[in-house]
CSV table of C-alpha atoms in Angstrom, one decimal:
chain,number,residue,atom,x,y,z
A,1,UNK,CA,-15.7,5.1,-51.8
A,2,UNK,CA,-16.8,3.5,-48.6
A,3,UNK,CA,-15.2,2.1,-46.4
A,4,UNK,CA,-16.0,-1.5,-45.4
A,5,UNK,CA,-17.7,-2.0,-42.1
A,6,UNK,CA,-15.4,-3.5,-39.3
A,7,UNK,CA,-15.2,-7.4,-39.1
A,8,UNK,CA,-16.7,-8.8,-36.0
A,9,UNK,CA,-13.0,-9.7,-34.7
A,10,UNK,CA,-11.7,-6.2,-34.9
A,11,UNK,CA,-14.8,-5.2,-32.8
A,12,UNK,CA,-13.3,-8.1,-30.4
A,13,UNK,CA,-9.6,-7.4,-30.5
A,14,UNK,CA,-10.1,-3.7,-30.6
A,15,UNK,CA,-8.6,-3.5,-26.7
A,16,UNK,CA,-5.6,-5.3,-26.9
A,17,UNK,CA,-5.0,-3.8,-30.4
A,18,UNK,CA,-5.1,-0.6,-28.7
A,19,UNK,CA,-2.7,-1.8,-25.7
A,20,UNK,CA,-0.3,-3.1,-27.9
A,21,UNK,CA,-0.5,0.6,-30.2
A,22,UNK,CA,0.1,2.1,-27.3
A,23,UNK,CA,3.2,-0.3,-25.5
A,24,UNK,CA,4.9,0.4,-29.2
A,25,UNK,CA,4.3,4.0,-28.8
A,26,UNK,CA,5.7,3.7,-25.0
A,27,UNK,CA,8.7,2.1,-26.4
A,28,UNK,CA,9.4,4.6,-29.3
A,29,UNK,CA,9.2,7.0,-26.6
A,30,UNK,CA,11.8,4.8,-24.1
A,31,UNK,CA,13.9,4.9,-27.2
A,32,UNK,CA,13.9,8.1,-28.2
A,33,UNK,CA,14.4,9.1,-24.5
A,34,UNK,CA,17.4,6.8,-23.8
A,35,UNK,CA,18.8,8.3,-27.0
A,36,UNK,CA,19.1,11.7,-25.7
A,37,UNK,CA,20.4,10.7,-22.4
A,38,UNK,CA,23.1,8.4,-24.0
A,39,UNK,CA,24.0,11.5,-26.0
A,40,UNK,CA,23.9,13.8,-23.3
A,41,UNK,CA,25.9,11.5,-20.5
A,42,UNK,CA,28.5,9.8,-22.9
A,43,UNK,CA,31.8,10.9,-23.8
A,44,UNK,CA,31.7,14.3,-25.6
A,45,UNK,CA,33.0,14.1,-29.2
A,46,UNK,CA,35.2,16.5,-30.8
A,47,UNK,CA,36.1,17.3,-33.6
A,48,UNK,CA,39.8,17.9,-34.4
A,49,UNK,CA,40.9,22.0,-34.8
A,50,UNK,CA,42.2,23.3,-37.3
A,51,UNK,CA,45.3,24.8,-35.2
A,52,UNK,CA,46.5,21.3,-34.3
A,53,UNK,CA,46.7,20.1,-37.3
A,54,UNK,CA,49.1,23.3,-38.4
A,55,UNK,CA,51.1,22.5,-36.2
A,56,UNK,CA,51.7,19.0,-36.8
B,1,UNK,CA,-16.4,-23.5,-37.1
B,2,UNK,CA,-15.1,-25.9,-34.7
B,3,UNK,CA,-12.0,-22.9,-33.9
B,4,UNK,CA,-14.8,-19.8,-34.0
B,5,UNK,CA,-17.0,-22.3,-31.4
B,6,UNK,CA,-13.8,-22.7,-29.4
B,7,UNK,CA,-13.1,-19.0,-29.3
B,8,UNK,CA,-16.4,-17.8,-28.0
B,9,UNK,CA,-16.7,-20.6,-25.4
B,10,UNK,CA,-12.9,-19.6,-23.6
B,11,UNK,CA,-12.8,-16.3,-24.5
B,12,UNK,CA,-10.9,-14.1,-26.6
B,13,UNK,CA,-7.3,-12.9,-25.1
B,14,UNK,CA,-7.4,-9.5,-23.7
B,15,UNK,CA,-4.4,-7.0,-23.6
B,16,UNK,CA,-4.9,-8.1,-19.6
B,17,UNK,CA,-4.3,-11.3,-20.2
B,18,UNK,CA,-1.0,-10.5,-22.3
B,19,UNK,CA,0.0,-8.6,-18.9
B,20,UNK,CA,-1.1,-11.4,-16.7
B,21,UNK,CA,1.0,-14.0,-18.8
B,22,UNK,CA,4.2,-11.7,-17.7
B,23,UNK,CA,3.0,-12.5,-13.8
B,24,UNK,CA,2.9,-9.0,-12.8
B,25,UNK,CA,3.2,-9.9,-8.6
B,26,UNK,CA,6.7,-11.7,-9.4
B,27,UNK,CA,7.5,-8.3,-11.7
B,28,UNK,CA,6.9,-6.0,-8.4
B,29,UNK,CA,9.5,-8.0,-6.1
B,30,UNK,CA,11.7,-8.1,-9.6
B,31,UNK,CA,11.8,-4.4,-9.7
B,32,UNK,CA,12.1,-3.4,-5.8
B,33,UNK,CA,14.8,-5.8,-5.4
B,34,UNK,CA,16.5,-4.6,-8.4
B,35,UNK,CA,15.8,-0.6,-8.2
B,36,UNK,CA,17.2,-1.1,-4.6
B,37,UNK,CA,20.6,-2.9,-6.1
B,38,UNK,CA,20.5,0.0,-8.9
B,39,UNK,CA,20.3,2.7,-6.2
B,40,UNK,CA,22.8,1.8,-3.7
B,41,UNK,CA,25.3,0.6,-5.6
B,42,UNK,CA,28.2,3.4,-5.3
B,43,UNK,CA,27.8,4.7,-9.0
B,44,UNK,CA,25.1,7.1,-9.7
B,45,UNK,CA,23.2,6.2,-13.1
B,46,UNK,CA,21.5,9.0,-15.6
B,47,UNK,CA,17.8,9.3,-13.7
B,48,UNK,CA,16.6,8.0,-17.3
B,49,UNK,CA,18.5,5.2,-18.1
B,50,UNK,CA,18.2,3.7,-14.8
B,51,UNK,CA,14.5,4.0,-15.0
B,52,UNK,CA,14.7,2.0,-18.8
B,53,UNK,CA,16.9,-0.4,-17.3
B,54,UNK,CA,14.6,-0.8,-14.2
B,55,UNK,CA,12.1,-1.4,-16.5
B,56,UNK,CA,14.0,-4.2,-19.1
B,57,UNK,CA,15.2,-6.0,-16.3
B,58,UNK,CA,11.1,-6.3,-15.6
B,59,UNK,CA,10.4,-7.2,-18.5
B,60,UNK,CA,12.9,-10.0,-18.7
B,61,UNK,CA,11.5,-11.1,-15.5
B,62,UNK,CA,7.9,-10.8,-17.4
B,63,UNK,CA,8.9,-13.1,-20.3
B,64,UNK,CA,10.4,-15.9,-18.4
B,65,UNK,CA,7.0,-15.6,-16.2
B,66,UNK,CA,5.6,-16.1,-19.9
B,67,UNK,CA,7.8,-19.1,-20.7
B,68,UNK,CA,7.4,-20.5,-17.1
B,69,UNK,CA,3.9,-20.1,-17.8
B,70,UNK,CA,4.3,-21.9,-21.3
B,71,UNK,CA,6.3,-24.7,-19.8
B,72,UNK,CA,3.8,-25.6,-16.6
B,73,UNK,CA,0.7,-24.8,-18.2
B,74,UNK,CA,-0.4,-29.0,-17.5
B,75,UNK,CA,0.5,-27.9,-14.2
B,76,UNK,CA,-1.0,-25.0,-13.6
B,77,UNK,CA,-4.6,-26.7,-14.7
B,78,UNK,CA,-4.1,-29.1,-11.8
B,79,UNK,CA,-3.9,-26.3,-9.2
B,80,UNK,CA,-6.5,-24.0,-7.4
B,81,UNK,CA,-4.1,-21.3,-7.4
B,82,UNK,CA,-3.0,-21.2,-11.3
B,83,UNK,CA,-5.9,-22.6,-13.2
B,84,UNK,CA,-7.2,-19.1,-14.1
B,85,UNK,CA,-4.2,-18.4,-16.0
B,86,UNK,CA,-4.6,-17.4,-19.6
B,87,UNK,CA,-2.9,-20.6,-20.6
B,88,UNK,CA,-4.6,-23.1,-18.8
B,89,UNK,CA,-8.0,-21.1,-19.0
B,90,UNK,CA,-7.5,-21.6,-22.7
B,91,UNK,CA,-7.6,-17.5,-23.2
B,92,UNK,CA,-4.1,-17.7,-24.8
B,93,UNK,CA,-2.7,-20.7,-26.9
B,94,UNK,CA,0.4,-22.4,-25.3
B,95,UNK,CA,2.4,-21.5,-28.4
B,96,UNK,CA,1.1,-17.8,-28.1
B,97,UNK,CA,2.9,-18.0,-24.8
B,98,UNK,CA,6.0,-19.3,-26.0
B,99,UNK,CA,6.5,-16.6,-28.7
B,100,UNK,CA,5.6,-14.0,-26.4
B,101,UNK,CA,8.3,-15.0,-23.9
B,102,UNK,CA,11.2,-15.6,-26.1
B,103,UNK,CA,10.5,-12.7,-28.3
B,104,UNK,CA,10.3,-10.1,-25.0
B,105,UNK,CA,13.1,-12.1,-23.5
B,106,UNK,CA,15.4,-10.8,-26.5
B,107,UNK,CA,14.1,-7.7,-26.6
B,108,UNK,CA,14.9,-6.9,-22.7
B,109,UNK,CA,18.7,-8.5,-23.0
B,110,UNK,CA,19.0,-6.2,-26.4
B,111,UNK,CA,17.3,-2.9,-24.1
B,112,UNK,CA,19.5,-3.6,-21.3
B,113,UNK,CA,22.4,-4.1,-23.1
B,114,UNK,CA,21.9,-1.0,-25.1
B,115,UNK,CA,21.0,0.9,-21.5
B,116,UNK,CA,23.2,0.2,-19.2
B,117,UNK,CA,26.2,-2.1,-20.7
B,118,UNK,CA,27.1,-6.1,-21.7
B,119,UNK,CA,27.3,-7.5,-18.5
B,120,UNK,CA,24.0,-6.6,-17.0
B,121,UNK,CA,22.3,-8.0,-20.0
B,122,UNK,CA,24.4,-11.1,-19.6
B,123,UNK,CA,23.7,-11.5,-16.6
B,124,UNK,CA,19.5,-11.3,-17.3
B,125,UNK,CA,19.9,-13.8,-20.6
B,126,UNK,CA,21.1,-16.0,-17.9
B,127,UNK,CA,18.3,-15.2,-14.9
B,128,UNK,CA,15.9,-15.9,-17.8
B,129,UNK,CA,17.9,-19.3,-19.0
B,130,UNK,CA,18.1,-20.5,-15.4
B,131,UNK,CA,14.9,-19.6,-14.7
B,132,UNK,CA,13.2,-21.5,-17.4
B,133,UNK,CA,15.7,-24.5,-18.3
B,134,UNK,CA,17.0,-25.0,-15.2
B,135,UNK,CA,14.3,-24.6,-13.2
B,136,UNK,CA,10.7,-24.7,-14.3
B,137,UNK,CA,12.1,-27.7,-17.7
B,138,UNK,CA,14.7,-29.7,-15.3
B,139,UNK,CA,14.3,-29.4,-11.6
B,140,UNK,CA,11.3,-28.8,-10.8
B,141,UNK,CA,9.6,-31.6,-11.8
B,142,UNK,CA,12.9,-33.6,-10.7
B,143,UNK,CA,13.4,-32.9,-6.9
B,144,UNK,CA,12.1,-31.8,-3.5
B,145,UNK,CA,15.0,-29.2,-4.0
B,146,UNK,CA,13.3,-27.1,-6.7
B,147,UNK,CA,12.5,-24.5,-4.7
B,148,UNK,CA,16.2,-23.6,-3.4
B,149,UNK,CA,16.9,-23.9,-7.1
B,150,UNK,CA,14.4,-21.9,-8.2
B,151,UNK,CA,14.8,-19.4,-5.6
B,152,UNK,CA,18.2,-18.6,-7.1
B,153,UNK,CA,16.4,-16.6,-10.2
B,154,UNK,CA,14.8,-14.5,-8.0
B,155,UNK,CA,17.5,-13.6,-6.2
B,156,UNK,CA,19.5,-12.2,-9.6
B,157,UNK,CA,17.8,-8.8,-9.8
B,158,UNK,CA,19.6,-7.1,-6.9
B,159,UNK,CA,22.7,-7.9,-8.8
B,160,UNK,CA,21.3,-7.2,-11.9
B,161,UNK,CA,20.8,-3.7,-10.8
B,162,UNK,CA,24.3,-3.1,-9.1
B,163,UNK,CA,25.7,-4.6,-12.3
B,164,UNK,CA,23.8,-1.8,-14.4
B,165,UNK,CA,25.4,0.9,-12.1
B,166,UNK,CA,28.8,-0.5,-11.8
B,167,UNK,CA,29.2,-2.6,-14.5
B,168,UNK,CA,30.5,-5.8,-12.6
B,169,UNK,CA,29.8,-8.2,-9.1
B,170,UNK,CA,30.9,-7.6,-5.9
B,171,UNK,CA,30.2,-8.8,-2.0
B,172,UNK,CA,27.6,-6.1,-2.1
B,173,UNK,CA,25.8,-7.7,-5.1
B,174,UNK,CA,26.5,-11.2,-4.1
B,175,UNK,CA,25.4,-10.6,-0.6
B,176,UNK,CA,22.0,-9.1,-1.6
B,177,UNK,CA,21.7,-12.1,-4.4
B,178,UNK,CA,22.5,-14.3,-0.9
B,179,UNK,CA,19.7,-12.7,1.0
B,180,UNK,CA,17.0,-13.4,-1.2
B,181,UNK,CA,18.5,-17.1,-1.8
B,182,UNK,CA,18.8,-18.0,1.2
B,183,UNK,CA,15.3,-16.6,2.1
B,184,UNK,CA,13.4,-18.4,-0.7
B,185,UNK,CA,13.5,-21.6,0.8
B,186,UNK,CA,11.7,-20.8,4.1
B,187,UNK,CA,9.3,-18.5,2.3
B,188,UNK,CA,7.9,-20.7,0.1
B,189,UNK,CA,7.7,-24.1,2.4
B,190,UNK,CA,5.6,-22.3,5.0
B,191,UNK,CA,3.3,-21.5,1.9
B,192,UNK,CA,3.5,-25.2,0.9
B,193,UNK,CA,2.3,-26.6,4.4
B,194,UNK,CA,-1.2,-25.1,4.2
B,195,UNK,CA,-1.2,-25.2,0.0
B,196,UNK,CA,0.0,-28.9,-0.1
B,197,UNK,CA,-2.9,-30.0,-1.0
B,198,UNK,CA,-2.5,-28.1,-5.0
B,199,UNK,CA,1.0,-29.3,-5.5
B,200,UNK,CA,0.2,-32.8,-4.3
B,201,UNK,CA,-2.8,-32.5,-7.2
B,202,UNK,CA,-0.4,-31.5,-9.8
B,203,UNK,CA,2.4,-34.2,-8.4
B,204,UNK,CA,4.8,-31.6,-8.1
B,205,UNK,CA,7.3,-33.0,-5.9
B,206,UNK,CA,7.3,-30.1,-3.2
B,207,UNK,CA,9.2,-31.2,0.1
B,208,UNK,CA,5.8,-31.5,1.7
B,209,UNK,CA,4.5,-34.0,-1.2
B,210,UNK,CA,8.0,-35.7,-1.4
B,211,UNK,CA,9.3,-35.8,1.9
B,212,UNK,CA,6.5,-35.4,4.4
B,213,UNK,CA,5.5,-31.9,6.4
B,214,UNK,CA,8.0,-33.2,9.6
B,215,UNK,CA,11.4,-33.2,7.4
B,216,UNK,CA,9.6,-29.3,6.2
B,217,UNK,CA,9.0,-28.3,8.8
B,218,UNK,CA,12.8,-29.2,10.1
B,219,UNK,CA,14.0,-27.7,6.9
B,220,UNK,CA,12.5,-24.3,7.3
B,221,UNK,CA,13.7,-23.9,10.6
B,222,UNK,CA,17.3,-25.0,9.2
B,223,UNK,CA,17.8,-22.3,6.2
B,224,UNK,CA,15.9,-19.5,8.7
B,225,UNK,CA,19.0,-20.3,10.6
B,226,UNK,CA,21.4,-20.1,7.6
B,227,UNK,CA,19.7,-17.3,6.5
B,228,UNK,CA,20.3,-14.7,9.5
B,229,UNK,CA,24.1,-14.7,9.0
B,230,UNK,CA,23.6,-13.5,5.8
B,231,UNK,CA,21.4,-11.4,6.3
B,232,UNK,CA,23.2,-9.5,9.0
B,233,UNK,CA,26.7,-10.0,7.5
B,234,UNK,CA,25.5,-7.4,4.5
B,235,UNK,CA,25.6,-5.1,7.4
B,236,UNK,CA,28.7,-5.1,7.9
B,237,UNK,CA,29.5,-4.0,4.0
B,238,UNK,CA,29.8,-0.5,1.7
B,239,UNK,CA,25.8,-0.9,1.7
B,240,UNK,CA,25.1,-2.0,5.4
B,241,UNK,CA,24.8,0.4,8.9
B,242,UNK,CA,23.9,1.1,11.7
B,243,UNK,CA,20.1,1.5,10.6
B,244,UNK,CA,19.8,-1.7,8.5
B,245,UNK,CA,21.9,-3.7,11.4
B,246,UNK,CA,19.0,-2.6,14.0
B,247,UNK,CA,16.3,-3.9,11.2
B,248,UNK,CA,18.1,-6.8,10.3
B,249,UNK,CA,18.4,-7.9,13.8
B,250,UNK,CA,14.5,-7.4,14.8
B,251,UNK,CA,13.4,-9.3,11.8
B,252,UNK,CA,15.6,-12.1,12.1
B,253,UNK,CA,14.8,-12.9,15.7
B,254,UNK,CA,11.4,-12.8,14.1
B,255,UNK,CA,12.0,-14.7,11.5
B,256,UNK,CA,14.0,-17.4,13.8
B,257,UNK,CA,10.8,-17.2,16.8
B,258,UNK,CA,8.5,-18.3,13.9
B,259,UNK,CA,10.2,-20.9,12.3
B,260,UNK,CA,10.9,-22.1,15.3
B,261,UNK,CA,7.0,-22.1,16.0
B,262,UNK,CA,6.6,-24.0,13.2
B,263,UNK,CA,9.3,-26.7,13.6
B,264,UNK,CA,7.9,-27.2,17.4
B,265,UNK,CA,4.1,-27.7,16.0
B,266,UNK,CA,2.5,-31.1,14.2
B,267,UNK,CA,0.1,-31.4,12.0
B,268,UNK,CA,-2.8,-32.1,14.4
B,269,UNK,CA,-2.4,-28.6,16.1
B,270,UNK,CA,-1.9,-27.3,12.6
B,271,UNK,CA,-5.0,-28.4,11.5
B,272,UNK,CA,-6.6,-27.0,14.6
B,273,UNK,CA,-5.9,-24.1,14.4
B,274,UNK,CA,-6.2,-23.6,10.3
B,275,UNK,CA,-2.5,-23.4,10.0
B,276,UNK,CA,-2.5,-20.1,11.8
B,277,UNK,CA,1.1,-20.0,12.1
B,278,UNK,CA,2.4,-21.0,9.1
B,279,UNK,CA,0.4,-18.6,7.2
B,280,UNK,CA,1.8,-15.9,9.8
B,281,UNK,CA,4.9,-16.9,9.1
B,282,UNK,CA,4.6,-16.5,5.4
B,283,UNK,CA,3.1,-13.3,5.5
B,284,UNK,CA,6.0,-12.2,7.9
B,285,UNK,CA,8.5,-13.5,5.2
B,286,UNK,CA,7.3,-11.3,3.3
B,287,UNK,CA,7.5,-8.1,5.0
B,288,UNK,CA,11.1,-9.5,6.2
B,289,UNK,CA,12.5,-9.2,2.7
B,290,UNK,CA,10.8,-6.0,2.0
B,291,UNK,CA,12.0,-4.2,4.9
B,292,UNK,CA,15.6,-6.0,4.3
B,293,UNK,CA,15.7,-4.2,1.2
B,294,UNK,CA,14.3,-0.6,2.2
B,295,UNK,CA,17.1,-0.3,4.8
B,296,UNK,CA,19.7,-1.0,2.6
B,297,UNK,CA,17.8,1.8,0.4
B,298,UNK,CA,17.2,3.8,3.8
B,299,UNK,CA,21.2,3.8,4.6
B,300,UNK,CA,22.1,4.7,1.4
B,301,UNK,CA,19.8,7.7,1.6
B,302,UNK,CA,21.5,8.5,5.0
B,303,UNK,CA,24.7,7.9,3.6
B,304,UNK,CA,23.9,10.9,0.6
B,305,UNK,CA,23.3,13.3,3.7
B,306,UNK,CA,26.4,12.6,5.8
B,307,UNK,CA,24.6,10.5,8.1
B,308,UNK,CA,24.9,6.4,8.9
B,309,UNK,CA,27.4,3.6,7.1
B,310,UNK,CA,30.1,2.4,8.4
C-alpha cells in the first residue's frame, strides 16, 4: 500500500511542526530531569525496620 | 477560497513567529533579573531545578507577552515599532494568540509550582494577571501613569527568583523588585520623547501625548531622583557591598547628570540635535540596570570566596 503524497499544507507547516516536536520533546526531557533531581534532593524515604517494630 | 487567498497573501505562521509572539527581548531582562534574584538569594537551589525554574518563570513572562500582544494588537498596527508583529501582520490570528498565552501561562505557574514551591508560582500567576488585566486591559489605555504601572510587572522576576530559592519575600527581594520599579519610569519616558510620534498615532495616552514633553521631561528627572535611594539603599543589605555600593554610586550620578540634561533641554534643541540626549540617556538606562544587577551577582560571587558584603 502506498502511502498518500503529502498535502500542500504539511509541505507549509512542516517547520513549525518540527519546532513544536521538538519543544515537546525539550519538555519531556525538563520533566524527566526535574524528576530525578526532586528525587535525589528531597527528603530520603525510609522504610520502617523490622527491629523497631519488635520492639514496640 | 476567500481563507486559502488570505493565507498566501499574509503568510503562513512560522515556529518564529510562535517565539516572537512570547517577545523574546522582554524574556532576556525576565531571566537576568530573575537568575540574578535566584542566585543571590542565601539558599542554594539544585543546579537543575533552578535552571527549569529560570526557565518557567520565562515562559510565564513569554505568555503574558503573548496575551499583551493579543490584547494591543489594534495598537500595535498603529505603530512603526510593533506593526510587524505576527498579530498585526496577520501571520497569527488574534485568537491563536490568546490560546497560546493562557495555555503557556498555566503551564509555567503548574512548572514552577511543581519546581521550586507554591509561592513562587503565586507570585508569577499574579506578574502574569497584573501584567495583562491591570496593565495592558485597564491602565494603559486609561492614564499617563501606565508606564509606572506597568513597570511594576517587570520588576516581579527578581523576586520571583529569591522566592524560588527561599520560598518567601524579604527587603532583599522587595528592594530588587524596587530597583527595577522605580527605574521603569525614567527608562521608558526618555524612549517616549523621540518615539512620541508612534504612541501619539495609536492615541496611547503616554505622558508625552497626554501631558506634554515639559511635564516629561520634569517627571524623568523626578523618579531618577527617587530612584538613586533605592538603588544604593540595597547596598546596604545581605545582597549589597562594597563592590555594588562603588557601581551603584557611578551609575547613579550618571543616571542623575543625564536626566538632568534632559530636564534642562526644550524641544527646539532636541530637535536640533536629533534628540541626541535622550536617546543617550535611554541607552544608558539600560546598561544602568544591567550592571545594577551583575554587582549584586558579582558580590555574591565575592561573598562565596570570603571576600566583600557587609
Amino acid at each position: 500500500m502506498a502511502f498518500k503524497p503529502d498535502h500542500e499544507l504539511h509541505k507549509r507547516r512542516f517547520g513549525r511542526n518540527v519546532g513544536l516536536g521538538i519543544t515537546l520533546a525539550v519538555f519531556m526531557a525538563l520533566v524527566f530531569g526535574l524528576t530525578i533531581a526532586k528525587v535525589a534532593t528531597g527528603p530520603q524515604l525510609k522504610a520502617p525496620s523490622a527491629s523497631t517494630e519488635i520492639t514496640e | 477560497m476567500t481563507d486559502i487567498r488570505v493565507f498566501t497573501e499574509t503568510g503562513e505562521a512560522q515556529f518564529g513567529d510562535y517565539i516572537a509572539l512570547l517577545k523574546p527581548r522582554v524574556m532576556s531582562l525576565v531571566v537576568f533579573t530573575a537568575l540574578v534574584g535566584l542566585l543571590v538569594a542565601p539558599v542554594p537551589v539544585n543546579p537543575f531545578i533552578a535552571f527549569t525554574s529560570i526557565l518557567f518563570i520565562a515562559l510565564g513572562g513569554g505568555a503574558s507577552g503573548a496575551l499583551n500582544m493579543w490584547w494591543d494588537a489594534d495598537i500595535d498596527a498603529k505603530m512603526r515599532r510593533t506593526r510587524n508583529r505576527p498579530v498585526p501582520a496577520g501571520r497569527i490570528e488574534p485568537g491563536e494568540a490568546l490560546a497560546v498565552g493562557v495555555a503557556l501561562s498555566g503551564i509555567a505557574v503548574v512548572m514552577l509550582g511543581l519546581a521550586a514551591n507554591a509561592f513562587a508560582a503565586a507570585l508569577l500567576a499574579f506578574t502574569i494577571f497584573f501584567y495583562v488585566v491591570i496593565y495592558s486591559m485597564w491602565l494603559k489605555r486609561l492614564t499617563p501613569q501606565n508606564i509606572v504601572i506597568g513597570g511594576a510587572a517587570g520588576a516581579f522576576p527578581p523576586m520571583i527568583g529569591w522566592a524560588v530559592a527561599t520560598g518567601g519575600v524579604s527587603i532583599e527581594s522587595l528592594l530588587m523588585f524596587a530597583l527595577i520599579f522605580m527605574w521603569t519610569p525614567p527608562h521608558f519616558w526618555s524612549l517616549s520623547l523621540f518615539m512620541n510620534d508612534d504612541y501619539t498615532n495609536a492615541g496611547v495616552p503616554m505622558l508625552p501625548v497626554a501631558r506634554g514633553r515639559k511635564v516629561t521631561r520634569a517627571h524623568i528627572m523626578v523618579y531618577t531622583i527617587l530612584l538613586v535611594p533605592v538603588a544604593l539603599a540595597a547596598g546596604f543589605t545581605s545582597i549589597g557591598g562594597p563592590v555594588y555600593l562603588a557601581t551603584s554610586i557611578v551609575l547613579n550620578l550618571g543616571f542623575l547628570l543625564g536626566a538632568w540634561r534632559i530636564w534642562r533641554r526644550d524641544e527646539v534643541m532636541a530637535q536640533a540635535d536629533g534628540y541626541a540626549v535622550e536617546k543617550k540617556v535611554f541607552r544608558f538606562s539600560l546598561l544602568y540596570l544591567f550592571l545594577h544587577f551583575g554587582a549584586f551577582l558579582a558580590q555574591a560571587v565575592l561573598r562565596h570566596y570570603g571576600l566583600g558584603g557587609w
